[in-house]
Short mmCIF file of C-alpha atoms in Angstrom, two decimals:
data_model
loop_
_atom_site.label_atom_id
_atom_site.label_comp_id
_atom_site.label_asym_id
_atom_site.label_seq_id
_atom_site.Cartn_x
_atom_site.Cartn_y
_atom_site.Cartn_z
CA UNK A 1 150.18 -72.15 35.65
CA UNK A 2 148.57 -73.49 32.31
CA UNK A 3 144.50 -73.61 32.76
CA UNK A 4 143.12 -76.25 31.00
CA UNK A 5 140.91 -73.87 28.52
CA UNK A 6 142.37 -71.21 25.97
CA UNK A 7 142.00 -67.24 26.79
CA UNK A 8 139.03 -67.17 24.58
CA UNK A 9 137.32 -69.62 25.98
CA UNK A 10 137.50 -68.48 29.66
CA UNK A 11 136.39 -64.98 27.93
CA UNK A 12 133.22 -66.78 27.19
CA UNK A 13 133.02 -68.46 29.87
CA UNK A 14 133.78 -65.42 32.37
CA UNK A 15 130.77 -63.72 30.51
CA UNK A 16 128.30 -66.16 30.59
CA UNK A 17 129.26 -66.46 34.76
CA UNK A 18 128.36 -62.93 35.15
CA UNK A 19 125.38 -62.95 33.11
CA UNK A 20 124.53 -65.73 34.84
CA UNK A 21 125.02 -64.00 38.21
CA UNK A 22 122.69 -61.49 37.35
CA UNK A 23 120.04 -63.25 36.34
CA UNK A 24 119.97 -65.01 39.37
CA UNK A 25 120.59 -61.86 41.47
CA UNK A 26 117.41 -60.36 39.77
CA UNK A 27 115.63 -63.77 40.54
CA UNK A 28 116.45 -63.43 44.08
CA UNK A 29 115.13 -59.54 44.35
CA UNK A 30 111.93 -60.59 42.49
CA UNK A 31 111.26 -63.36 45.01
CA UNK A 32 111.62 -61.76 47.90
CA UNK A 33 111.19 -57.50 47.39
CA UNK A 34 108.68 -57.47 44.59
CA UNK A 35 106.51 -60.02 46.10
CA UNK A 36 104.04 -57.37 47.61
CA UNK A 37 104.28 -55.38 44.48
CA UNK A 38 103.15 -57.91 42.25
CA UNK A 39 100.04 -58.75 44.45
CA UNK A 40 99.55 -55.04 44.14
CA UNK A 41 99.76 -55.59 40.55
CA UNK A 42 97.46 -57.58 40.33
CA UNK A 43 95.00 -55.86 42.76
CA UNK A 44 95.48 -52.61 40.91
CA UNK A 45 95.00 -55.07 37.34
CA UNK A 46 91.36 -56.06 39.45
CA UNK A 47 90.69 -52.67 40.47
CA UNK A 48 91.31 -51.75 36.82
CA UNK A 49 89.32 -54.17 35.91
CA UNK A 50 86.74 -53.07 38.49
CA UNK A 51 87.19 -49.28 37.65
CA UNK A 52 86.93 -50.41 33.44
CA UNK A 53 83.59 -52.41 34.91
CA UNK A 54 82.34 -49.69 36.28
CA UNK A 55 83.38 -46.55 34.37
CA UNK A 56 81.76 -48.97 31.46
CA UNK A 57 78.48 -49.22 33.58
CA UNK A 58 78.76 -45.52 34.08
CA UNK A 59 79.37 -45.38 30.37
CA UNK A 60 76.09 -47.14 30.09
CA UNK A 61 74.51 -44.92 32.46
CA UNK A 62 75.89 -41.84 30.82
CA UNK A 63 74.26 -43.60 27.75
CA UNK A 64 71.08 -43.97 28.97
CA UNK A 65 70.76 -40.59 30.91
CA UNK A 66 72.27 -39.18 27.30
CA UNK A 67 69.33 -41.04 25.60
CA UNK A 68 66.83 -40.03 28.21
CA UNK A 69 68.07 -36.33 27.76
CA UNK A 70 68.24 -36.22 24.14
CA UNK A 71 64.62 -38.24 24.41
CA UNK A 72 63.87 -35.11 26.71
CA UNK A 73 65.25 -32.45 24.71
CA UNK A 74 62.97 -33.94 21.93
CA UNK A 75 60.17 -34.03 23.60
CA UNK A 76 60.53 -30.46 25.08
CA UNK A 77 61.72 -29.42 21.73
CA UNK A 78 58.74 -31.07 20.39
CA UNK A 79 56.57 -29.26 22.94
CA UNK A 80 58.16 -25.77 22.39
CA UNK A 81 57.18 -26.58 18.55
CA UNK A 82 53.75 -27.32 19.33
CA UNK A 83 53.48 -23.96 21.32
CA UNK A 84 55.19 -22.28 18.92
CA UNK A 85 52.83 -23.56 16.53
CA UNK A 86 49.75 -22.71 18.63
CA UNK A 87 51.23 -19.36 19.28
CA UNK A 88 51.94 -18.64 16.14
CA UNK A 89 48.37 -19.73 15.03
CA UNK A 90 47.19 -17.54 17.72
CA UNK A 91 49.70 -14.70 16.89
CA UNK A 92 48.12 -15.26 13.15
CA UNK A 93 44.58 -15.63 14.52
CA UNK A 94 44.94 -12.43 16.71
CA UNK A 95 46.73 -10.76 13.44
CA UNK A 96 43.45 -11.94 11.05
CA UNK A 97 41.46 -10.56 13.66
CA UNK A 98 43.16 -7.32 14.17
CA UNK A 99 43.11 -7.30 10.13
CA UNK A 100 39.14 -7.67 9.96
CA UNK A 101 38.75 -5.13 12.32
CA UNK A 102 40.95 -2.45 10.46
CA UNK A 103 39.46 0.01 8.17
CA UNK A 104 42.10 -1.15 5.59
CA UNK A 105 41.06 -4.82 5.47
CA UNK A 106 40.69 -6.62 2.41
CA UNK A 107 37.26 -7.85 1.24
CA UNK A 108 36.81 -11.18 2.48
CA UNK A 109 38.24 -10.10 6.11
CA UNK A 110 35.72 -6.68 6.00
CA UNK A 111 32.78 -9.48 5.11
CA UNK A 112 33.81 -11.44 8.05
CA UNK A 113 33.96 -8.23 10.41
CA UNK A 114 30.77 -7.24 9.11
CA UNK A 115 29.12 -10.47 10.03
CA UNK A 116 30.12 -9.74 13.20
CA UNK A 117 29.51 -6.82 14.03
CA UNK A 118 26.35 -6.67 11.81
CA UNK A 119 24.17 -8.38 14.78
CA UNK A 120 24.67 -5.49 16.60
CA UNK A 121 21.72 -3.29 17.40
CA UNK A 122 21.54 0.15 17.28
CA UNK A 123 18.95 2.60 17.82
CA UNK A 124 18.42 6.62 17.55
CA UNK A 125 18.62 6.99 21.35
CA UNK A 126 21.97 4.97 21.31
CA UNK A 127 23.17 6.61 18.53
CA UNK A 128 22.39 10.16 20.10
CA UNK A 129 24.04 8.70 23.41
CA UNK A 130 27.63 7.66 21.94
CA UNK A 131 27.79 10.87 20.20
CA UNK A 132 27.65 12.84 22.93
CA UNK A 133 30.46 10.90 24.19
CA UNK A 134 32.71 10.76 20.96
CA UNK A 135 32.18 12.92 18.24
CA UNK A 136 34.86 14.98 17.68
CA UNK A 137 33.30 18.30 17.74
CA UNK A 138 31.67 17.95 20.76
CA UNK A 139 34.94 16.89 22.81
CA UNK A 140 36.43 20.30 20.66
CA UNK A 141 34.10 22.29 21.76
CA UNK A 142 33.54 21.69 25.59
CA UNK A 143 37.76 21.58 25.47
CA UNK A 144 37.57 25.07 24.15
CA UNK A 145 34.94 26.25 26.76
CA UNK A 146 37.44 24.94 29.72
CA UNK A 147 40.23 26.90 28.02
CA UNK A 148 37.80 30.12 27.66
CA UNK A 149 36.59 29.72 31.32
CA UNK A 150 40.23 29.21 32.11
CA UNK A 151 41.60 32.24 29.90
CA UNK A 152 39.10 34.41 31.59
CA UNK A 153 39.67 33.85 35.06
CA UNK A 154 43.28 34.51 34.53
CA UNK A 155 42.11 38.16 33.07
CA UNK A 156 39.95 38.83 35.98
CA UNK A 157 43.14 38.17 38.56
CA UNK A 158 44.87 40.04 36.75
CA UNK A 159 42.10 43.15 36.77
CA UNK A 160 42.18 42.67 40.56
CA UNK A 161 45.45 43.08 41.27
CA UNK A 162 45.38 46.12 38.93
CA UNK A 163 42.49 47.10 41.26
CA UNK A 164 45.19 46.70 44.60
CA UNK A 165 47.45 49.63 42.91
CA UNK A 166 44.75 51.79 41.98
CA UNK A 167 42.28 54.63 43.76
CA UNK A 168 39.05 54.47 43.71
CA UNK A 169 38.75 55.74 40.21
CA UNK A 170 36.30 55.09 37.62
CA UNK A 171 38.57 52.70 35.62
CA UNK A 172 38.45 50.45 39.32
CA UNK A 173 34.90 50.44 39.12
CA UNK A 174 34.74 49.40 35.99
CA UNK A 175 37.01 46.77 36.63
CA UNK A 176 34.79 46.09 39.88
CA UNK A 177 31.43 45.23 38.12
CA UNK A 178 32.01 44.87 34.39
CA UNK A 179 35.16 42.57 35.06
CA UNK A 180 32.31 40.64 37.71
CA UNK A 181 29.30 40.69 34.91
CA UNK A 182 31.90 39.92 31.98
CA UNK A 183 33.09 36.47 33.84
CA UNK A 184 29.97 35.32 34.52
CA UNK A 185 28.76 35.91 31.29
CA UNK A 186 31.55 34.25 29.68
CA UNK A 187 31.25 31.60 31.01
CA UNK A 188 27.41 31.15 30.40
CA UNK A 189 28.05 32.18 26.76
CA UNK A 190 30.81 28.85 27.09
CA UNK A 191 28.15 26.62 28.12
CA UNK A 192 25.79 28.09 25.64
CA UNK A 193 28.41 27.02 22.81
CA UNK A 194 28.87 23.84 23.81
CA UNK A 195 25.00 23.33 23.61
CA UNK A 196 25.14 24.82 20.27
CA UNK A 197 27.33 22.08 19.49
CA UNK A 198 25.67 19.12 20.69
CA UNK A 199 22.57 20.28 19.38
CA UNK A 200 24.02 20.92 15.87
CA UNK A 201 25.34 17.04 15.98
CA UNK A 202 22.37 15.64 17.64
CA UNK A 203 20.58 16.63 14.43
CA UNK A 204 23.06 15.71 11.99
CA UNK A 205 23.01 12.01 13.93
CA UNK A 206 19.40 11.98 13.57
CA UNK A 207 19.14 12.72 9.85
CA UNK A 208 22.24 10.58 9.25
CA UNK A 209 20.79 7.93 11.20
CA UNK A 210 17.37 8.18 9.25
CA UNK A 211 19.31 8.17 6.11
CA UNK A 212 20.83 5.17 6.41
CA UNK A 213 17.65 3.37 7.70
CA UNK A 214 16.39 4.71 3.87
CA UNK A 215 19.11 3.09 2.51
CA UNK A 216 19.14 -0.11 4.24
CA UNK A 217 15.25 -0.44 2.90
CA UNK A 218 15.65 0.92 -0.25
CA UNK A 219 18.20 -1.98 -0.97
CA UNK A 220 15.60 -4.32 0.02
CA UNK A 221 13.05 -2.85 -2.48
CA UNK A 222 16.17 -2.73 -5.25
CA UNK A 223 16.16 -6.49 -4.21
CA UNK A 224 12.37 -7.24 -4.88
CA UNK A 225 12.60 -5.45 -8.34
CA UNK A 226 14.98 -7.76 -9.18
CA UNK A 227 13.68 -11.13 -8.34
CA UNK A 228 10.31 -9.56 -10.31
CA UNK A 229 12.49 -8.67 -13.27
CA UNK A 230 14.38 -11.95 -13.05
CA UNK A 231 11.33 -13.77 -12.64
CA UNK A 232 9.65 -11.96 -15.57
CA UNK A 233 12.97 -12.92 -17.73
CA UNK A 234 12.27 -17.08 -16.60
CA UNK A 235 8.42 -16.42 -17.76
CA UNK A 236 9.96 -14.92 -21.14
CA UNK A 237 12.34 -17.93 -21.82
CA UNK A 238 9.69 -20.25 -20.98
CA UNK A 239 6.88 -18.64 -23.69
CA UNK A 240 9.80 -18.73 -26.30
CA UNK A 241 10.66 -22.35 -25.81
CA UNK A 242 6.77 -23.27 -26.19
CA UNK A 243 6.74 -20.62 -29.44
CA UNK A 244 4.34 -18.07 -27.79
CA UNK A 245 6.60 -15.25 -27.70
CA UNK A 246 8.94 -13.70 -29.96
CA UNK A 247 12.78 -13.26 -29.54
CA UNK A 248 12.23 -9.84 -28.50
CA UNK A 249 10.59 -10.81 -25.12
CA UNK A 250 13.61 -12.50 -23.85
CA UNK A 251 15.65 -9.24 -24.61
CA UNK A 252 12.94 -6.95 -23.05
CA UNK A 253 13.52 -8.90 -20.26
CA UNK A 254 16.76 -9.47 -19.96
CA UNK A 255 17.23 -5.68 -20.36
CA UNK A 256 14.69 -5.02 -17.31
CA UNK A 257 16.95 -7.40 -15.44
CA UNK A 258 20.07 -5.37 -15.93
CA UNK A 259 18.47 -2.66 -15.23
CA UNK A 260 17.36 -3.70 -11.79
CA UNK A 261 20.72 -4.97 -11.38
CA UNK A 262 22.43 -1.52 -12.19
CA UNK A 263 19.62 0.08 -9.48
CA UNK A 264 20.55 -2.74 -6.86
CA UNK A 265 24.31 -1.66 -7.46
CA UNK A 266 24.22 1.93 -7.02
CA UNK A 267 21.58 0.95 -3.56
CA UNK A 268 24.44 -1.12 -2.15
CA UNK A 269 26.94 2.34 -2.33
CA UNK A 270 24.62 4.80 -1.53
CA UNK A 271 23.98 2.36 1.85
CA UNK A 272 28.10 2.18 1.96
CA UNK A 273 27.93 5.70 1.63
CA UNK A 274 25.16 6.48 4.60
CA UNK A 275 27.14 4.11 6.63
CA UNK A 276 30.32 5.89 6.47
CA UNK A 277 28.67 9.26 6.92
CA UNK A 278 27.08 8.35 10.04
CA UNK A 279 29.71 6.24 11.83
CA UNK A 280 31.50 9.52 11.13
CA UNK A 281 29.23 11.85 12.89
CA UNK A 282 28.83 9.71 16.00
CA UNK A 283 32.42 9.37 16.31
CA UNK A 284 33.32 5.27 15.42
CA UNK A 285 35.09 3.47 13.25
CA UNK A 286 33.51 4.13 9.52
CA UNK A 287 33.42 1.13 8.17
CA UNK A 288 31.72 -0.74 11.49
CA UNK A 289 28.05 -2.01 10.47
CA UNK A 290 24.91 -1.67 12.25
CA UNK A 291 21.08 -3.17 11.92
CA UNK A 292 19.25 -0.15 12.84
CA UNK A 293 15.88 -0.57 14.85
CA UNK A 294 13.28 1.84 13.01
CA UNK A 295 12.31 4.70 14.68
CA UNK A 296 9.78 5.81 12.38
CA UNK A 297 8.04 9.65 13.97
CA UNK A 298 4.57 8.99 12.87
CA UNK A 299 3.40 11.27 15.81
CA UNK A 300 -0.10 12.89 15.65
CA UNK A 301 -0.03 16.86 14.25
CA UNK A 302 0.98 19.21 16.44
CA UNK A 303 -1.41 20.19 19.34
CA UNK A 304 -0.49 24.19 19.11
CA UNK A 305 -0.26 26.33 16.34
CA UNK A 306 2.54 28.10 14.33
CA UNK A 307 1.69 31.49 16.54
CA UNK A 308 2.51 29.48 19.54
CA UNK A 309 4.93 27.11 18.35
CA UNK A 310 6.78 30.60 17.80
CA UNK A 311 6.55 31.74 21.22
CA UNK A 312 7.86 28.54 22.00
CA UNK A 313 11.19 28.37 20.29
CA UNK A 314 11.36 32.11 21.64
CA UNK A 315 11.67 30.66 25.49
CA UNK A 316 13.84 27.61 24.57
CA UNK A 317 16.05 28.66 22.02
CA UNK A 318 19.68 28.97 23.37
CA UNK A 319 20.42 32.05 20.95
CA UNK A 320 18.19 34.29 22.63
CA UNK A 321 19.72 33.46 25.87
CA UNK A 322 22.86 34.62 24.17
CA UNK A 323 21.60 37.54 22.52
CA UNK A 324 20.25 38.76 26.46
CA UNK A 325 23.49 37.83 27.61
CA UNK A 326 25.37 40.38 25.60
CA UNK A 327 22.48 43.02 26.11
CA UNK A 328 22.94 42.73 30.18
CA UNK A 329 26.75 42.92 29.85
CA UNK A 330 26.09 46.46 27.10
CA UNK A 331 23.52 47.80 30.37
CA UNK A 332 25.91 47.15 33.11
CA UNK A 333 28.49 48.89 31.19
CA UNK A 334 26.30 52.26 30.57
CA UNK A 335 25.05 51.77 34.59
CA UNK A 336 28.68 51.97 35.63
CA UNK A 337 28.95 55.08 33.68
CA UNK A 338 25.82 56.55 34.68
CA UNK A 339 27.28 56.30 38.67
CA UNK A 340 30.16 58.49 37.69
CA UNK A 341 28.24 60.98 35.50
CA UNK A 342 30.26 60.12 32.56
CA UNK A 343 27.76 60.08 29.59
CA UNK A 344 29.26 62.39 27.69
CA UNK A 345 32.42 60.99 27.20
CA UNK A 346 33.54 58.45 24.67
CA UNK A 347 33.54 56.29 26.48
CA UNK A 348 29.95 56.81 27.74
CA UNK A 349 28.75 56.84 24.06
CA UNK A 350 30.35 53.64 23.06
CA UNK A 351 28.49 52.38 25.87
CA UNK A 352 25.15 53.61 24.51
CA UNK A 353 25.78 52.44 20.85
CA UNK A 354 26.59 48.51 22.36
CA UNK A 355 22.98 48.33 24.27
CA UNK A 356 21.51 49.20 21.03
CA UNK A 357 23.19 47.21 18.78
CA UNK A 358 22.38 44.00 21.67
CA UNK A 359 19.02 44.77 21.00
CA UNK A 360 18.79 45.12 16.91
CA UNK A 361 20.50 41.27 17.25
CA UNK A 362 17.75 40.48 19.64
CA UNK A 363 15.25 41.64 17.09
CA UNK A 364 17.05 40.06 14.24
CA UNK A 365 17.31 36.91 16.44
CA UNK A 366 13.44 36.70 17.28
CA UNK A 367 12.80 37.02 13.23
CA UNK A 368 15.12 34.50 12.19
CA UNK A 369 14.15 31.99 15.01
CA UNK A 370 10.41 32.68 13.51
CA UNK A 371 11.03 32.06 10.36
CA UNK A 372 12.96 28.75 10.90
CA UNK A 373 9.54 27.77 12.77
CA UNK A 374 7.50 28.47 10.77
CA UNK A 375 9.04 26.68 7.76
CA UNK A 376 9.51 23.22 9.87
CA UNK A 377 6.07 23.63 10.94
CA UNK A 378 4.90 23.97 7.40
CA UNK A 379 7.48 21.00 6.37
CA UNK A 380 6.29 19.09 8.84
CA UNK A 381 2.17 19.04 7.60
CA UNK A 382 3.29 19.23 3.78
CA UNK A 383 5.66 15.53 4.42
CA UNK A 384 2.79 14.53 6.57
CA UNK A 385 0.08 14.75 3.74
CA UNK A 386 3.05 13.06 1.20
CA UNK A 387 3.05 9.94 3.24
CA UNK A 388 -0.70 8.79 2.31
CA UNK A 389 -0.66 10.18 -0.84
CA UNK A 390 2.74 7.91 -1.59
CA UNK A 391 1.08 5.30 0.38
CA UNK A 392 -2.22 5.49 -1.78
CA UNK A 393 0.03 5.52 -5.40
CA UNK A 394 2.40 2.42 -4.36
CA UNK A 395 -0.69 0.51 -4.15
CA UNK A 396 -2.31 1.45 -6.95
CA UNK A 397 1.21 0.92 -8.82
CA UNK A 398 1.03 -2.55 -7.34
CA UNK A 399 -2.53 -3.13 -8.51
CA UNK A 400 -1.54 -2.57 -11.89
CA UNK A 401 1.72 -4.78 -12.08
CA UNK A 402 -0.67 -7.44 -11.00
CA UNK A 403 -3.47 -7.21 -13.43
CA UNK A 404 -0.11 -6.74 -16.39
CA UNK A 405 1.11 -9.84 -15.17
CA UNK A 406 -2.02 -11.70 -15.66
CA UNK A 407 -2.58 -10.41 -19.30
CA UNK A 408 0.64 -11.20 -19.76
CA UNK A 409 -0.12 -14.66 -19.02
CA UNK A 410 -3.14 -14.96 -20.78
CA UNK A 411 -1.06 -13.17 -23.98
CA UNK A 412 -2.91 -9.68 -23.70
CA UNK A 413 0.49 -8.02 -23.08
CA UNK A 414 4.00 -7.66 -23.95
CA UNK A 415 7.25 -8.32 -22.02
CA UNK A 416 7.66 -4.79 -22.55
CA UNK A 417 4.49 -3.66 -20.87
CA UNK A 418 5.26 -5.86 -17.70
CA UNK A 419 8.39 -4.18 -17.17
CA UNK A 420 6.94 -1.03 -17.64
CA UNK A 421 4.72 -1.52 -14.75
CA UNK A 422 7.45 -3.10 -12.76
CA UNK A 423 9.55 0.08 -13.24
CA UNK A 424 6.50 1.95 -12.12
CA UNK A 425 6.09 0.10 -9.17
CA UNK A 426 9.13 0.07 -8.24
CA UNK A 427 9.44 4.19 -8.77
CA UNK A 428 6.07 4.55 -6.52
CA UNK A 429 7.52 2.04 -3.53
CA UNK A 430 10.92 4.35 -4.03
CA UNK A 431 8.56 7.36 -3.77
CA UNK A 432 6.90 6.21 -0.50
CA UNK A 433 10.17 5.26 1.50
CA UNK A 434 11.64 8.39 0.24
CA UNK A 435 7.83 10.16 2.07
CA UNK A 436 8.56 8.12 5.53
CA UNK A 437 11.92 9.32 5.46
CA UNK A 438 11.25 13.26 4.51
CA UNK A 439 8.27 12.91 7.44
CA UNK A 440 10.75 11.81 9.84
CA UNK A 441 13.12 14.60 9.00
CA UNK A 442 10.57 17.15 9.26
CA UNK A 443 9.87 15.83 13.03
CA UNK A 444 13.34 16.30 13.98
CA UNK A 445 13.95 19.61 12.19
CA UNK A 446 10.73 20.98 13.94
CA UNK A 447 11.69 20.01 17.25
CA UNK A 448 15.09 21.44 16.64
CA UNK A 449 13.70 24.82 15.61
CA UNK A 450 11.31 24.75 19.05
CA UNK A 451 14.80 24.05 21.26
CA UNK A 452 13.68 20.83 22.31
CA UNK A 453 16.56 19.24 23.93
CA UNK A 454 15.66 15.28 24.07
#
């Protein structure tokens, strides 16, 4: 059979048949199987679509909450700045405070503590008061008495169960009444010292305490000599400007000046000084400042004698007590003795040779306690008579710097001569503070040697 095309031909042909086949077969499948697929398609296109809407709305969101957080962060950030910033200032405020109050301050922060602290009041009572409640020596001392009380009540039970093992002996009798008189007086003899104590720091507070009240006026009165000598040096300029006085006036006077100045200097440590000591003594911080009320003693003479002012001191002075103490402890010792007829021993002797050696320190007491009397008493009318005497030269001193002044005006005196009578007016005010203060001192050392306790 002869077909009417060639073998290649119905090659081609055959192929493009089959290709054409499938096409149509995959045209036919696409109709009809992948209909649903496609309109899934093209809801899952939507909801992609829908899901790129809104992931791009939550994007937005995200944005804005990532804005509003960052905006928060900032703001907290800028918050925990600003407290770190006012907690640093107060870290640095509490630091400069801490750093006026320290003893080791610089000058400007010690000035600044000082004007602080400087309204502050204090007066002898007060000052009398807080030591008794922080100086040093009197918290040593009443520590020590505890540990003595302590120390011998430990000794004593111990004596008494010695006393269980033994007869009746003379060693347990002994041990009976001494060990009984020796405890008791211990421990009065502890009290006694811790009275010795206070008292010994209730007079150094006192003459520290009037000691820096001298100080604090004798820097005024350095002051007032040198606004005179300054003033003085202004007076001097003036004449030489007008021709009425020579060069020499204006280095008189400028040589008065710096020798007020010097004066004012070494006023300003001595006070430092004073200050120091007696912040010391009633137990604060040394370099804390004070404005000290004046407690100036000008009390009337006293109303007994010295004879009686002697017999005073003899009832009220805590060493006697002591001294009595010891002789009642040396009697009980030779009584115990005397029960068991035991003179004649050692033992006995000893005994004998204590009592009188408690009463030689008696008698030694009684003179000594006397004698300190007697010279505050004596101190006390001598500083007494100073004061108007003093009183009666710083005026007269003042007197005379007035009338110089005028001649100097008036060009009857030097520049020389002024300062002259500035210096002595100056020495005699010096001379009278330095009277109230040695009066005041006498007061208190008199009514230390009587055993006043107040």
């Amino acid at each position: 059979m002869k077909f009417p095309y060639s073998s290649k031909k119905w090659l081609t042909l055959s192929i493009a048949a089959v290709m054409a086949t499938s096409i149509g077969v995959g045209a036919v499948a696409s109709e009809s199987g992948t209909a649903a697929p496609a309109s899934q398609t093209q809801g899952s296109q939507q909801n992609d679509k829908a899901t790129t809407a809104a992931t791009a709305d939550n994007s937005k969101a995200d944005a804005n909450k990532t804005d509003a957080t960052k905006a928060d962060t900032a703001a907290t950030e800028d918050k925990a700045a600003a407290n770190g910033t006012a907690d640093a200032k107060a870290t640095e405020t509490k630091a400069t405070d801490a750093k006026n109050t320290s003893p080791s301050g610089t000058t400007g922060t010690t000035n600044a503590s000082d004007s602080t602290s400087a309204a502050e009041q204090m007066t002898l009572a007060k000052a009398i008061e807080q030591a008794m409640q922080t100086n040093s020596k009197i918290q040593t001392a009443r520590l020590e008495a505890k540990t003595a009380d302590i120390n011998q009540s430990l000794a004593y039970d111990s004596a008494a169960d010695m006393r269980g093992l033994l007869d009746r002996s003379l060693e347990a009798s002994k041990q009976k009444y001494i060990g009984t008189k020796q405890a008791d007086l211990t421990k009065k003899l502890n009290q006694l010292a811790v009275k010795v104590t206070e008292n010994q720091v209730k007079l150094g507070v006192q003459q520290a305490y009037y000691n820096l009240l001298h100080a604090q006026a004798d820097l005024e009165l350095k002051k007032q000599s040198l606004n005179r000598a300054q003033t003085q040096l202004k007076v001097a300029k003036a004449a030489f400007d007008v021709g009425t006085k020579a060069k020499t006036d204006i280095l008189q006077a400028e040589m008065g000046v710096a020798g007020a100045q010097a004066a004012l200097a070494a006023a300003e440590n001595t006070l430092e000084i004073n200050g120091m000591k007696f912040n010391e003594i009633i137990g604060v911080d040394v370099n804390k400042k004070w404005k000290l009320t004046p407690e100036n003693k000008q009390i009337a003479a006293p109303a007994m004698n010295l004879q009686q002012a002697q017999e005073q001191a003899l009832k009220q002075r805590h060493e006697i007590v002591q001294k009595e103490g010891e002789l009642e402890l040396a009697n009980t010792t030779v009584n115990v003795l005397e029960d068991w007829s035991m003179q004649a021993t050692y033992n006995g002797r000893i005994a004998k040779n204590n009592v009188e050696k408690a009463k030689l320190a008696i008698e030694e007491q009684n003179r000594q306690i006397k004698t300190e009397v007697a010279e505050a008493y004596l101190n006390l009318n001598a500083a007494r008579v100073a004061i108007d005497f003093r009183k009666k030269a710083m005026e007269a001193a003042a007197e005379s710097y007035r009338l110089t002044n005028l001649r100097f005006e008036n060009g009857l005196a030097t520049t020389l001569e002024v300062i002259q009578a500035e210096e002595e007016l100056a020495e005699k005010e010096n001379q009278h503070l330095e009277a109230i203060r040695n009066y005041n001192l006498a007061v208190v050392n008199f009514e230390n040697a009587l055993g006043v306790n107040k």
